C-alpha atoms as one frame of an Amber mdcrd trajectory, in Angstrom:
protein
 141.907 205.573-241.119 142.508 202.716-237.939 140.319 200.377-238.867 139.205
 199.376-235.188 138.260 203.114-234.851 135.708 202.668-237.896 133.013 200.812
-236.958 129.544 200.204-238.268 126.336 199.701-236.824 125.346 196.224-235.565
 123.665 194.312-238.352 120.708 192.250-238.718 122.783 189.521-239.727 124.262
 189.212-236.305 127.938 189.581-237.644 130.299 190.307-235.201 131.986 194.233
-235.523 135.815 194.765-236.093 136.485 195.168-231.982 135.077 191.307-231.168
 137.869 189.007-231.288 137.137 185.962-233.401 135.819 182.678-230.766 139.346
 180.730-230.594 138.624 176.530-231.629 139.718 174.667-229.059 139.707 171.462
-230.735 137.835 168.125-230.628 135.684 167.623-227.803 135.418 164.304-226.451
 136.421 160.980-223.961 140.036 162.006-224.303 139.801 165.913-222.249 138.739
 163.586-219.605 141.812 161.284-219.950 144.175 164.547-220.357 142.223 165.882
-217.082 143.448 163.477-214.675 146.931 163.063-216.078 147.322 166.620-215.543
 145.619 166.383-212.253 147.964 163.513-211.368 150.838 165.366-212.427 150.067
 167.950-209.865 149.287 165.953-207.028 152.740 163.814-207.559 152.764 159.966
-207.051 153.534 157.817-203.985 155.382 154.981-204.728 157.725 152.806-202.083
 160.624 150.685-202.819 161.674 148.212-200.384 165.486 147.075-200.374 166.354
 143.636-199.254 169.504 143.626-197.024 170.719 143.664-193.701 169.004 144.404
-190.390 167.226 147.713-190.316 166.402 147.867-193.672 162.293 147.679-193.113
 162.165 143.349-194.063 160.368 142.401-191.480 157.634 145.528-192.243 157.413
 143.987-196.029 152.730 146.093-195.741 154.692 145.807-200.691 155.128 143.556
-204.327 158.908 142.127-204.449 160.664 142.415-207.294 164.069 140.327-206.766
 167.049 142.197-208.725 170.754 140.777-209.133 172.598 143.667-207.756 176.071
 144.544-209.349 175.750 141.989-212.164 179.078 143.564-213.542 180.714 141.244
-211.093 179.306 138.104-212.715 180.355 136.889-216.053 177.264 135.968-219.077
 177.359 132.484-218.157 177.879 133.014-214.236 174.678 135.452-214.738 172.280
 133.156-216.223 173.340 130.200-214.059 172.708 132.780-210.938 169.083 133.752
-212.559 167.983 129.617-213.391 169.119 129.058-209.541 166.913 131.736-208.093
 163.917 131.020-210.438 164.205 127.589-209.368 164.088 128.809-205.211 161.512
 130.817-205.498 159.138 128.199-207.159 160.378 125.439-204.677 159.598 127.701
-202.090 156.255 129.161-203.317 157.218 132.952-203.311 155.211 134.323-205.424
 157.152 137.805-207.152 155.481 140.911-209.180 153.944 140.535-211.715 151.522
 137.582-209.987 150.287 135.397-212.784 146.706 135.712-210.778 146.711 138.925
-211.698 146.531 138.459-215.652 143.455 139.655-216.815 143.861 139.443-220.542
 145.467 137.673-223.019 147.776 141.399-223.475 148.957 141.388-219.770 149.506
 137.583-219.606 152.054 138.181-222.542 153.745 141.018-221.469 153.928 139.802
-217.700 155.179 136.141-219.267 157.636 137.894-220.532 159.155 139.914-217.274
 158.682 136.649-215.187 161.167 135.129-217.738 163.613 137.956-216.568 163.232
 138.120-213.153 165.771 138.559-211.195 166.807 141.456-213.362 170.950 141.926
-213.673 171.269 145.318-212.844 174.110 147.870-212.393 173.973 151.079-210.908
 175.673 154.119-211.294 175.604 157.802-210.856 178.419 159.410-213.103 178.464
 159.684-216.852 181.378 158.314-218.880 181.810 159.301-222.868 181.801 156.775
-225.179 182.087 157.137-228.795 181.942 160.902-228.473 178.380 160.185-226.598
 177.870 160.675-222.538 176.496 157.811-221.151 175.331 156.560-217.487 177.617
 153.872-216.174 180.644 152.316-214.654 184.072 152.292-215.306 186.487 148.970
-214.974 189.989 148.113-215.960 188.497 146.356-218.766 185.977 149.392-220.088
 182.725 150.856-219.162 179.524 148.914-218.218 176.377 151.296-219.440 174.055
 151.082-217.440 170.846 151.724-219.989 172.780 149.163-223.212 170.573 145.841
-222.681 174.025 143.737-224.025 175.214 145.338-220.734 172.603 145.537-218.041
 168.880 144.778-217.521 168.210 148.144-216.326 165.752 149.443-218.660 163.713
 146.410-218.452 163.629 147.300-214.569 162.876 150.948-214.971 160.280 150.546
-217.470 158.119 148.145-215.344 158.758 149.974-211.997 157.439 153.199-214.143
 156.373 152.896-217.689 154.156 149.959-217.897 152.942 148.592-214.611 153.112
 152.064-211.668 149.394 152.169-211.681 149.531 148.407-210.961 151.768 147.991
-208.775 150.136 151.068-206.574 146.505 149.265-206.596 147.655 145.838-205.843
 149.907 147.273-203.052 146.958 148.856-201.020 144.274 147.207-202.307 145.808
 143.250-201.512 148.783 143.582-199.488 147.916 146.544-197.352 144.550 145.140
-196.640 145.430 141.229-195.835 147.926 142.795-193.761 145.320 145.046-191.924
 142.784 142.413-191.402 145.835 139.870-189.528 146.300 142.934-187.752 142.294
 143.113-186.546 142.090 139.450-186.601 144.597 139.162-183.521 142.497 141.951
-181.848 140.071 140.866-178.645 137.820 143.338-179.776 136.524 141.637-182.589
 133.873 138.280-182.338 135.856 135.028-182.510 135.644 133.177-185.909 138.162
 131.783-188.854 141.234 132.968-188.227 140.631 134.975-185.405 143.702 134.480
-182.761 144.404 135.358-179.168 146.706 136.763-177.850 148.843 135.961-175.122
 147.983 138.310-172.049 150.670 140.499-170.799 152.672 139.950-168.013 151.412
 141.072-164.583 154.221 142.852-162.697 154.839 141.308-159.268 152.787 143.176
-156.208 154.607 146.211-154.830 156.484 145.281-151.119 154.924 148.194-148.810
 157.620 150.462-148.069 159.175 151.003-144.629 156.700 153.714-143.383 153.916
 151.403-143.515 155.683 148.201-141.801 156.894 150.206-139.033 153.159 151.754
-138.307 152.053 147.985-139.233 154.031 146.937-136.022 152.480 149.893-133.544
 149.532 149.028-134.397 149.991 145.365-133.695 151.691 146.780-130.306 148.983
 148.881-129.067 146.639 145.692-129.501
């Protein structure tokens, strides 16, 4: 006899018959469905994230609404020595000069993010080589480029500073660098903007600005001088 076909009578007891399915456990309910909630929810939405490249005219420099994050581009073409010497020059620039790169030490709230960010600022510039073609080496594909003198991989650290790039662009500081982007840069940049508008009240750091150019008064045209001179006839 099919079991699901025999069925008794519901019970006092409140058991549930042979044709309810058992309640499926879902697990441990708690802070962390929240957490899995908006990664999922962030997953779906995507991520906007811009990237500003420092070159020549065009490029978007003058537009810089974004954190920098100076990079030694094709360090293959620099020796070890020639490398460091390069980095210790522009570390020593950008001090002198008070630019201030990602990750700001203002924005170190604990004692965790002061050591990690310590420890990019000690990189920066990061010697980086790009490349878009796989090579194999020891029987192993890997991303990088190929020389007369062998193949620079792009993610081996004894090779490149890559990783170290790519993990604080996206692994440890994304979220950061999105909130500091709109909620600093984006907004000092927006109130210079209003601050050189007439529309709002002069105070600190308002500025005027300089009125446009009035175009010269139009010469009447012909039609109008010659019925200018009749009428200076007829008087």
């Amino acid at each position: 006899m099919d079991p699901l076909r025999w069925s008794s009578s519901p019970s006092s007891s409140g058991t549930s018959s042979p044709r309810t399915p058992p309640c499926e456990m879902l697990g441990y309910v708690g802070i962390e469905a929240v957490l899995d909630q908006l990664k999922i929810k962030a997953m779906k939405m995507g991520f906007e994230f811009n990237i500003m490249v420092v070159g020549q005219s065009g490029l978007g420099k003058s537009t810089m609404t974004v954190n920098v994050v100076p990079v030694i581009a094709r360090a293959d073409s620099l020796t070890i020595e020639e490398r460091e010497n390069f980095r210790r020059q522009i570390q020593h620039d950008l001090k002198t000069h008070c630019i201030d790169v990602y990750p700001q030490k203002c924005f170190d709230d604990d004692i965790n993010d002061r050591i990690l960010n310590s420890k990019i600022r000690e990189r920066i510039p990061f010697a980086v080589v790009g490349a878009d073609r796989e090579h194999l080496v020891n029987g192993k594909c890997v991303l990088g480029r190929k020389t007369k003198w062998g193949i620079v991989e792009v993610e081996n650290m004894a090779h490149c500073e890559f990783p170290l790039l790519r993990d604080l662009l996206i692994r440890s500081h994304l979220q950061d660098l999105k909130d500091i982007t709109h909620n600093v840069h984006y907004e000092n940049y927006r109130v210079c903007r209003l601050n050189e508008s007439d529309a709002l009240p002069r105070g600190p750091g308002w500025v005027k600005l300089a009125p446009a150019p009035t175009s010269p008064p139009a010469t009447p045209g012909p039609s109008k001088v010659r019925r200018r001179t009749q009428d200076n006839s007829t008087e």
